[in-house]
PDB file of C-alpha atoms in Angstrom:
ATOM      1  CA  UNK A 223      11.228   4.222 -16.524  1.00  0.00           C
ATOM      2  CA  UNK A 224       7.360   4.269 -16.595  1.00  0.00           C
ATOM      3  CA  UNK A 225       6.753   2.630 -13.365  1.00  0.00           C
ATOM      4  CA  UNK A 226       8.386   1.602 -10.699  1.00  0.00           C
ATOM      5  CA  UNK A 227       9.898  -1.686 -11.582  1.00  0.00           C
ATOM      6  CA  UNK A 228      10.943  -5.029  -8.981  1.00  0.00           C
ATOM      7  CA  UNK A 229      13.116  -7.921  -9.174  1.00  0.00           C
ATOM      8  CA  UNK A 230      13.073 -10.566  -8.985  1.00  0.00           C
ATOM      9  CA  UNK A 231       9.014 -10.844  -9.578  1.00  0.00           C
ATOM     10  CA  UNK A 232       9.272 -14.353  -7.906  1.00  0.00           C
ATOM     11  CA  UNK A 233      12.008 -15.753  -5.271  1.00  0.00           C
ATOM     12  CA  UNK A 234      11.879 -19.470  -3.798  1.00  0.00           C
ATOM     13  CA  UNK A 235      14.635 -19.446  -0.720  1.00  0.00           C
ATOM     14  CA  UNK A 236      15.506 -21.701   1.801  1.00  0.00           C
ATOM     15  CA  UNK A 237      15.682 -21.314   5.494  1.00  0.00           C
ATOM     16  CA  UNK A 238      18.246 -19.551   6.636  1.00  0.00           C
ATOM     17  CA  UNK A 239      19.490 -17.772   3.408  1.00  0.00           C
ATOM     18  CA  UNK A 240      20.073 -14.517   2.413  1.00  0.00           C
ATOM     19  CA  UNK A 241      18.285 -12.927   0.185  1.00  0.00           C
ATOM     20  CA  UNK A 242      18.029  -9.502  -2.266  1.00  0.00           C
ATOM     21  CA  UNK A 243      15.072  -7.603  -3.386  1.00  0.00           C
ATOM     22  CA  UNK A 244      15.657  -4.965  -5.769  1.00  0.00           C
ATOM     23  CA  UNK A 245      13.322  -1.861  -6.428  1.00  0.00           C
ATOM     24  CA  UNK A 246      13.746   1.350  -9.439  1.00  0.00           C
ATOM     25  CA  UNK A 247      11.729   3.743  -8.528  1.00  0.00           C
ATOM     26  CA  UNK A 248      10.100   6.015 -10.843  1.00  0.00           C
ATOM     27  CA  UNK A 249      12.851   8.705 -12.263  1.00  0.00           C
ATOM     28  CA  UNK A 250      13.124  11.897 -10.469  1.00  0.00           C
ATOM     29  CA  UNK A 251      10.735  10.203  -7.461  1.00  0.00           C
ATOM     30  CA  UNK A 252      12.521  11.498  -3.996  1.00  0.00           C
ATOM     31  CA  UNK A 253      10.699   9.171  -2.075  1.00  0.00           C
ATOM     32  CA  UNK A 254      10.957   5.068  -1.737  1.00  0.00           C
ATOM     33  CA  UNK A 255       9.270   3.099   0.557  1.00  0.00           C
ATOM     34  CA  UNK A 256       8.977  -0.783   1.054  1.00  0.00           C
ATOM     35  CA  UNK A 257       6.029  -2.588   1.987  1.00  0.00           C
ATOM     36  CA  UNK A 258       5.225  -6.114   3.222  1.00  0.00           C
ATOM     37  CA  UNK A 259       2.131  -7.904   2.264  1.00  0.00           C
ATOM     38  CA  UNK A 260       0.861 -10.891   3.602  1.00  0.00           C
ATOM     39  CA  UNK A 261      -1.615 -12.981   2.470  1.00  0.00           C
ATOM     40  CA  UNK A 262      -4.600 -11.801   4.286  1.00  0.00           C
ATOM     41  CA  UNK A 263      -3.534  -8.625   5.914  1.00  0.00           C
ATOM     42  CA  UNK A 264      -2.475  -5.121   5.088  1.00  0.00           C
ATOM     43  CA  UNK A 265       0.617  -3.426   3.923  1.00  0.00           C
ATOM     44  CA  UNK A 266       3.392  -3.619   6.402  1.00  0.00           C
ATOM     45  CA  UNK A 267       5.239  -0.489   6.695  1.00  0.00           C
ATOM     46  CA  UNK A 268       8.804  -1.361   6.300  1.00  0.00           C
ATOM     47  CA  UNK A 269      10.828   1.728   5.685  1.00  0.00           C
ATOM     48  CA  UNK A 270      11.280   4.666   3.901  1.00  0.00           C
ATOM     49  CA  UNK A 271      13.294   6.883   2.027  1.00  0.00           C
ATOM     50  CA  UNK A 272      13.429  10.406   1.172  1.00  0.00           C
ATOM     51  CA  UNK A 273      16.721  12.031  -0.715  1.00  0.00           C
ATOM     52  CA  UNK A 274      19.745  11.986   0.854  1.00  0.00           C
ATOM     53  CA  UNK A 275      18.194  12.132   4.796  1.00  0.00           C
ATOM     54  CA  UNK A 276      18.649   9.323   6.774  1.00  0.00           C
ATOM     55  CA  UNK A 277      16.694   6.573   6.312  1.00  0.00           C
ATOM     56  CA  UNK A 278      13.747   5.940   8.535  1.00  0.00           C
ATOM     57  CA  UNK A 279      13.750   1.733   9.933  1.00  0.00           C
ATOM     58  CA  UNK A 280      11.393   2.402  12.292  1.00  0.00           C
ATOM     59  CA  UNK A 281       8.684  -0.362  10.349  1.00  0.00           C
ATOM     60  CA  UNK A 282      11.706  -2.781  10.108  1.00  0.00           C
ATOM     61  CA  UNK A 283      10.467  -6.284  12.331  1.00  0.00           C
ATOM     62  CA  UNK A 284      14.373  -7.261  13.204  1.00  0.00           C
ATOM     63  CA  UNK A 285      17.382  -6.879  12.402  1.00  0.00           C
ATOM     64  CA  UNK A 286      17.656  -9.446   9.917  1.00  0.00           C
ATOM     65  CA  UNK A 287      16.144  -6.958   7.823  1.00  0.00           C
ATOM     66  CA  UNK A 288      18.010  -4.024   5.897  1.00  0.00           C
ATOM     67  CA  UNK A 289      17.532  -1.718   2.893  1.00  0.00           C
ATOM     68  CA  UNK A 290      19.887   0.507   1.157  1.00  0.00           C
ATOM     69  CA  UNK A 291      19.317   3.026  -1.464  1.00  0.00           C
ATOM     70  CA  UNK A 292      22.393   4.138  -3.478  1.00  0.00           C
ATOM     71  CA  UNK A 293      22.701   7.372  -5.302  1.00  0.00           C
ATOM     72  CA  UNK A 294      18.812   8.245  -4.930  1.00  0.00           C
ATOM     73  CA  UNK A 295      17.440   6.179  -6.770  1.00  0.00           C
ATOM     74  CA  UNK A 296      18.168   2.117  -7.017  1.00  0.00           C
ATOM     75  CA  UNK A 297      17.045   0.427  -3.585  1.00  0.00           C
ATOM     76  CA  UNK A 298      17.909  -3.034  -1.909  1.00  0.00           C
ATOM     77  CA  UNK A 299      15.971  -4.945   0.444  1.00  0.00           C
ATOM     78  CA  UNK A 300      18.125  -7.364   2.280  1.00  0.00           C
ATOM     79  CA  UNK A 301      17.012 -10.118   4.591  1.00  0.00           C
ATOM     80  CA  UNK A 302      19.559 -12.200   6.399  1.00  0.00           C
ATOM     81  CA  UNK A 303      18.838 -15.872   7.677  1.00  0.00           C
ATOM     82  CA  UNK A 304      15.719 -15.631   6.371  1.00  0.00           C
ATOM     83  CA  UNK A 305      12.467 -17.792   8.346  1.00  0.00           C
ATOM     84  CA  UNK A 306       9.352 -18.608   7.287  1.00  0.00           C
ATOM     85  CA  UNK A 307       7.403 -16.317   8.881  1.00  0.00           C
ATOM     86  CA  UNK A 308       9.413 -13.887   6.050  1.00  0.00           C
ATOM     87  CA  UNK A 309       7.262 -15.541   3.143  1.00  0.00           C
ATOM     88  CA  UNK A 310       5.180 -12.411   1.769  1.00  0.00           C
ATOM     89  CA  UNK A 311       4.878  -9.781  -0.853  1.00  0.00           C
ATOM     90  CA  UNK A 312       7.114  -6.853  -0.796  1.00  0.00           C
ATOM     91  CA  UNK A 313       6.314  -3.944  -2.731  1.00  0.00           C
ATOM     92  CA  UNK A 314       8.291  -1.325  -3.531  1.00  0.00           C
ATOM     93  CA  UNK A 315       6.716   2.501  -4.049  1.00  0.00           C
ATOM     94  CA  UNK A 316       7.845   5.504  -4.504  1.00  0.00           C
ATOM     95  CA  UNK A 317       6.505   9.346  -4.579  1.00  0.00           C
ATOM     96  CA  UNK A 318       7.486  12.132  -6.247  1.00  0.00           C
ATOM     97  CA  UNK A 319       8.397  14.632  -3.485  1.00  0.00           C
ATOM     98  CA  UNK A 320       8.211  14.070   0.358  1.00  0.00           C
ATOM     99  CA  UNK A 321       4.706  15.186   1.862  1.00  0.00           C
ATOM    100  CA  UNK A 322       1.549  13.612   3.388  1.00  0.00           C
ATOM    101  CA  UNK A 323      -0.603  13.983   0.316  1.00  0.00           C
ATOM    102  CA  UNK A 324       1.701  12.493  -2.584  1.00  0.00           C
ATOM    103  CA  UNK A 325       0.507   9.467  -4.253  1.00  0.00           C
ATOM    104  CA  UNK A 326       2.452   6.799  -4.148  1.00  0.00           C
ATOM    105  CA  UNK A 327       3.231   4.681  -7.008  1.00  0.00           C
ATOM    106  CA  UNK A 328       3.898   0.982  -6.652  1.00  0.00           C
ATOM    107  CA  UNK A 329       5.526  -1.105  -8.260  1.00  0.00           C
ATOM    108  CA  UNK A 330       4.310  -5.209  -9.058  1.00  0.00           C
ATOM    109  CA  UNK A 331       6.304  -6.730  -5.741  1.00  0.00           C
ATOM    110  CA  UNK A 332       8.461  -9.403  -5.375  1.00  0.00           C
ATOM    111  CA  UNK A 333       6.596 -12.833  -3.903  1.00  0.00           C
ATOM    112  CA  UNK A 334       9.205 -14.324  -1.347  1.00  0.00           C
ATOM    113  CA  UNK A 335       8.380 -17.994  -0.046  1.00  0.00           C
ATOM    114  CA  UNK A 336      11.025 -19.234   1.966  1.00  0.00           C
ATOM    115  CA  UNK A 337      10.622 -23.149   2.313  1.00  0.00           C
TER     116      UNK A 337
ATOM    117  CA  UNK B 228      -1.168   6.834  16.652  1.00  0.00           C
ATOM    118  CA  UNK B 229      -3.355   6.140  13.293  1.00  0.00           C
ATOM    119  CA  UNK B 230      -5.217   3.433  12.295  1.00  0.00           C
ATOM    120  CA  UNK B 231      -7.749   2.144   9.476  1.00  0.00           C
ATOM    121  CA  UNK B 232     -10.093  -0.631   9.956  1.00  0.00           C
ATOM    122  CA  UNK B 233     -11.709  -1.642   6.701  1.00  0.00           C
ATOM    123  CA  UNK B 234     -14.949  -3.601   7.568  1.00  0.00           C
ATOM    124  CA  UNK B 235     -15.239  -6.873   6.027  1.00  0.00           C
ATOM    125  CA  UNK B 236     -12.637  -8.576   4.070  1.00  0.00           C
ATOM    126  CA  UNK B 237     -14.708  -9.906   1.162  1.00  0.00           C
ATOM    127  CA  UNK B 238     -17.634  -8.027  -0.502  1.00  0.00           C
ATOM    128  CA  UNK B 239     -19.702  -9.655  -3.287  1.00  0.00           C
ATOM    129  CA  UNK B 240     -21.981  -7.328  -5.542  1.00  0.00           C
ATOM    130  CA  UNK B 241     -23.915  -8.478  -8.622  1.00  0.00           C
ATOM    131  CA  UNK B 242     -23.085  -6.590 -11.655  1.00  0.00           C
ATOM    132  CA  UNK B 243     -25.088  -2.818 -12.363  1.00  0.00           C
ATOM    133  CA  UNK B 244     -25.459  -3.016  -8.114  1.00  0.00           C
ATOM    134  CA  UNK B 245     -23.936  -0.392  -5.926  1.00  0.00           C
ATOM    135  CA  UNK B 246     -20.822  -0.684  -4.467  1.00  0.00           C
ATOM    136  CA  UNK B 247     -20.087   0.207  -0.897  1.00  0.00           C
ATOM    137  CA  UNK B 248     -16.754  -0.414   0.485  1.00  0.00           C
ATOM    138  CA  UNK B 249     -16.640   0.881   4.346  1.00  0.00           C
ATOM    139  CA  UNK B 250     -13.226   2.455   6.219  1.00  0.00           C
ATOM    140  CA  UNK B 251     -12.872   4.071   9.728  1.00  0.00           C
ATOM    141  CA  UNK B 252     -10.149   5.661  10.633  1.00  0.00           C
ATOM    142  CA  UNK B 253      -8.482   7.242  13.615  1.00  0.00           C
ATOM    143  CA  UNK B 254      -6.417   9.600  14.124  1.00  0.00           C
ATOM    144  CA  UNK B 255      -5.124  12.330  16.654  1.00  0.00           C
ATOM    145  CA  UNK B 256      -4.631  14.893  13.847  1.00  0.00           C
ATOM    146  CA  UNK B 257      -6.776  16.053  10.785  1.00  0.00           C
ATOM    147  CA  UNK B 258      -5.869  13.054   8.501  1.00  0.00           C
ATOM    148  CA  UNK B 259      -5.028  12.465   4.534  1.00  0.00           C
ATOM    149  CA  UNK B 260      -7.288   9.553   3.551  1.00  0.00           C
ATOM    150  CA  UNK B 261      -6.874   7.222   0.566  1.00  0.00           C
ATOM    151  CA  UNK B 262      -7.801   4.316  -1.587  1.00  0.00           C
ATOM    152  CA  UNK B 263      -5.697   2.077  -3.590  1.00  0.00           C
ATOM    153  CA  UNK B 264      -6.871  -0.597  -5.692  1.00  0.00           C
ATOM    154  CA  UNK B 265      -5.098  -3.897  -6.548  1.00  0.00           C
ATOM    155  CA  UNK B 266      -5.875  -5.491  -9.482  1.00  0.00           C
ATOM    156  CA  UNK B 267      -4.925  -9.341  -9.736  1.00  0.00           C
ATOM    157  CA  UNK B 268      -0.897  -9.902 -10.079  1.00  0.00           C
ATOM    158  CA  UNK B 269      -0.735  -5.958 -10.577  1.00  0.00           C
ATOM    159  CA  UNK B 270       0.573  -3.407  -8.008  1.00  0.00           C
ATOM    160  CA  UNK B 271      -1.706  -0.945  -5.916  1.00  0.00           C
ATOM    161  CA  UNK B 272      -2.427   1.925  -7.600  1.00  0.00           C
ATOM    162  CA  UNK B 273      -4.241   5.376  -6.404  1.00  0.00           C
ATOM    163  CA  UNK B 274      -8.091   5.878  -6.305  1.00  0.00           C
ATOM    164  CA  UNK B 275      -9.020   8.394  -5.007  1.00  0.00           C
ATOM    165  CA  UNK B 276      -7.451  10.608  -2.185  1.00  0.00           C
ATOM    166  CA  UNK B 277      -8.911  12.963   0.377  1.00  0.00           C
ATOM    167  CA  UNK B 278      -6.993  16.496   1.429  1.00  0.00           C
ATOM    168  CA  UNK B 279      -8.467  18.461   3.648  1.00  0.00           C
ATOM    169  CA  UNK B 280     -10.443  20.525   0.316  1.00  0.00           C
ATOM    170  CA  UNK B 281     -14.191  18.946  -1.054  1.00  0.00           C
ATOM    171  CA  UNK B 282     -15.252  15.930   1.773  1.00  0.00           C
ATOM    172  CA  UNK B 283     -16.688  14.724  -1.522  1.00  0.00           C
ATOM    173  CA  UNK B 284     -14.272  13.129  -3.541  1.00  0.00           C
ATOM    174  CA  UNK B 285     -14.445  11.756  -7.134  1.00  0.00           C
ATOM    175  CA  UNK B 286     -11.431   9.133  -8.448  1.00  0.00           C
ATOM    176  CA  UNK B 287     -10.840   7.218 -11.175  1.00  0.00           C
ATOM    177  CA  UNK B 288     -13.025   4.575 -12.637  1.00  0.00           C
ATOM    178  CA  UNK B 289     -16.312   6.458 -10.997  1.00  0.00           C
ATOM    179  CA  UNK B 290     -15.556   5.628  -7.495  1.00  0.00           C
ATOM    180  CA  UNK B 291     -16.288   8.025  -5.076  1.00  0.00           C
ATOM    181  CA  UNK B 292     -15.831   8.910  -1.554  1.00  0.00           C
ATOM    182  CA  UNK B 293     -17.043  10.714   0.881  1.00  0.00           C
ATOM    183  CA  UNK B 294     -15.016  11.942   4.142  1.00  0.00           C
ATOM    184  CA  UNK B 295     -17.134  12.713   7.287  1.00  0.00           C
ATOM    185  CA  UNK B 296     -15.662  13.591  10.278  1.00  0.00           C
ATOM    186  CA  UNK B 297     -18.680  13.074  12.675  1.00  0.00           C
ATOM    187  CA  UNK B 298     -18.562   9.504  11.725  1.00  0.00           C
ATOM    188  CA  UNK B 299     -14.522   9.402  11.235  1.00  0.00           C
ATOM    189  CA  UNK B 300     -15.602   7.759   7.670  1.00  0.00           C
ATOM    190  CA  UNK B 301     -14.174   7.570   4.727  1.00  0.00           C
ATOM    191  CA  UNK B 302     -16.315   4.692   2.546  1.00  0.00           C
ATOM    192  CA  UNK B 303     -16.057   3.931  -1.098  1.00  0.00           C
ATOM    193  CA  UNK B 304     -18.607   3.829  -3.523  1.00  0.00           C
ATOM    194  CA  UNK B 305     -19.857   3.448  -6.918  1.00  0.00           C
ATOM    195  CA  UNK B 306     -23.094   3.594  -8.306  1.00  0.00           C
ATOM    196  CA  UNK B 307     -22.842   0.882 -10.267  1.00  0.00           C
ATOM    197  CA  UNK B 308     -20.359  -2.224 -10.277  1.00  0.00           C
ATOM    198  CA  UNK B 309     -18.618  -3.733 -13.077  1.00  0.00           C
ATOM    199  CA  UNK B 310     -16.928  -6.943 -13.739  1.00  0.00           C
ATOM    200  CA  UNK B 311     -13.574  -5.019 -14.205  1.00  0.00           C
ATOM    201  CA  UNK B 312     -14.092  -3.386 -10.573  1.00  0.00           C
ATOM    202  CA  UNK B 313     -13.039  -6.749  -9.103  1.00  0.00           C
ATOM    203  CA  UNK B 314     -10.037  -6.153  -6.903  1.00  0.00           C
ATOM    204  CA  UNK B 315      -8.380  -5.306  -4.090  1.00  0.00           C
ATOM    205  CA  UNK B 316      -9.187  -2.453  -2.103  1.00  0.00           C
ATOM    206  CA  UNK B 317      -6.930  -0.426   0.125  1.00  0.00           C
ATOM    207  CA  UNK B 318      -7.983   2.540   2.486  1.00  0.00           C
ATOM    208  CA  UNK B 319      -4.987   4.577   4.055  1.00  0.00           C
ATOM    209  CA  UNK B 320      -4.361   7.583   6.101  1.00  0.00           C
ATOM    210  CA  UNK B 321      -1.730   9.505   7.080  1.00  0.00           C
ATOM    211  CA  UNK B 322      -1.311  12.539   8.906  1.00  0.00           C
ATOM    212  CA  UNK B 323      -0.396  16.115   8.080  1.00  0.00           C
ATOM    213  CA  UNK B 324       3.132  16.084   9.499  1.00  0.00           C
ATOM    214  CA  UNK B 325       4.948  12.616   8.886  1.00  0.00           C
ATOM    215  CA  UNK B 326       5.043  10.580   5.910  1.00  0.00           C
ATOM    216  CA  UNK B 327       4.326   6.874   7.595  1.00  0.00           C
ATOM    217  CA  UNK B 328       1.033   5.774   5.668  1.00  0.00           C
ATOM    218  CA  UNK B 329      -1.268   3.080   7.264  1.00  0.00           C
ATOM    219  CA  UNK B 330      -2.913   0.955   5.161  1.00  0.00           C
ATOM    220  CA  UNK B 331      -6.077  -1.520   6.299  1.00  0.00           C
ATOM    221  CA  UNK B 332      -5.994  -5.192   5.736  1.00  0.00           C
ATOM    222  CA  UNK B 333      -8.061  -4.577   2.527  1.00  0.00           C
ATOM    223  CA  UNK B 334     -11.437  -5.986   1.016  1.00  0.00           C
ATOM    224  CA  UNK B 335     -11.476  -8.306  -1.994  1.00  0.00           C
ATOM    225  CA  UNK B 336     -14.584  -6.884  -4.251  1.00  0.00           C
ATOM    226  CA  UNK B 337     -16.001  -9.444  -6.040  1.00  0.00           C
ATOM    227  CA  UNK B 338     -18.657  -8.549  -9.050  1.00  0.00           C
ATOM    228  CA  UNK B 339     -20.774 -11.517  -9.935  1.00  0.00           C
ATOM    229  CA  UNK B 340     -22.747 -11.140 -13.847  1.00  0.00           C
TER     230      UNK B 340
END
């Protein structure tokens, strides 16, 4: 596609469900990496990943948290048993080869608010 | 281990006025520096981006910035603000051998006519 696209664009969740984020990164990108905004801070380095290498968790904040990216290219963001404290923007970006220096393209993010 | 710290999280300029957007950085290594901008309900997108070539560097929308070392710097600016330059501003950095970007808590630019 043009841009790297994310759905849903809005999710409303209760406490202690599951949930799925979805992200399509640009075509031919290598790269994907998710993000987690919250209102008033930075971008949260979630995780990253690049071809068919091992993905790297390290920005993951527990376990309830897990991404999976099939065939290079379509990636999930999974949250289990989701809290509160999980109510932020996740954005999705992705870069066209693996190095320091590439831009990375973002897509709109998905607002979670988990009641 | 890297980090930015963008100083102050809201900046108001009046339109035609100079805008200065200020990021420090640290970092063990000779870093990559960038801004992203966030316009309202859209995703970030690139500015501007610093790579160890010019310390001057010129992005989209006339914003510029300027990387000095001495002052481990890396501020925004453009000569003169318009309405459309209200967003949200990200400085990054990352270093020359991983791909883990940092990103500061941002400053919300507000252009008043």
């Amino acid at each position: 596609g043009a841009g790297v696209s994310q759905s849903p664009s809005n999710k409303v969740t209760e406490k202690g469900k599951d949930v799925e984020l979805r992200c399509d990164p640009i075509s031919g990108h290598t790269a994907l990496y998710w993000y987690r905004q919250s209102l008033g801070q930075g971008l949260e380095f979630l995780i990253y990943f690049q071809g068919n290498s091992a993905p790297d968790k390290s920005g993951l904040p527990s376990d309830r948290f897990s991404a999976e990216r099939t065939g290079g290219s379509v990636s999930t963001l999974t949250i289990q048993r989701t809290q509160q404290e999980d109510s932020a923007v996740y954005l999705c970006a992705s870069s066209q080869d693996y190095t320091s220096t590439d831009t990375q393209y973002f897509g709109p993010g998905t607002r979670l608010t988990v009641l | 281990a890297q980090s930015v710290t963008q100083l102050g999280s809201h900046v108001s300029v009046s339109e035609g006025a100079l805008v200065l957007l200020r990021c420090n950085y640290s970092s063990s290594v000779p870093p990559y520096l960038f801004w992203y901008v966030q316009y309202p309900n859209q995703g970030l997108q690139l500015l501007l981006k610093y790579t160890s070539a010019a310390t001057l560097v010129k992005g989209i929308n006339g914003f510029e910035a300027e990387f000095k070392k001495s002052e481990t710097s890396f501020h925004l600016t453009k000569p003169s603000a318009h309405m459309s330059d209200a967003a949200e501003y990200f400085c990054a950095v990352s270093d020359g051998g991983g791909f883990k970007t940092i990103f500061g808590a941002g400053t919300r630019l507000f252009v008043k006519a």
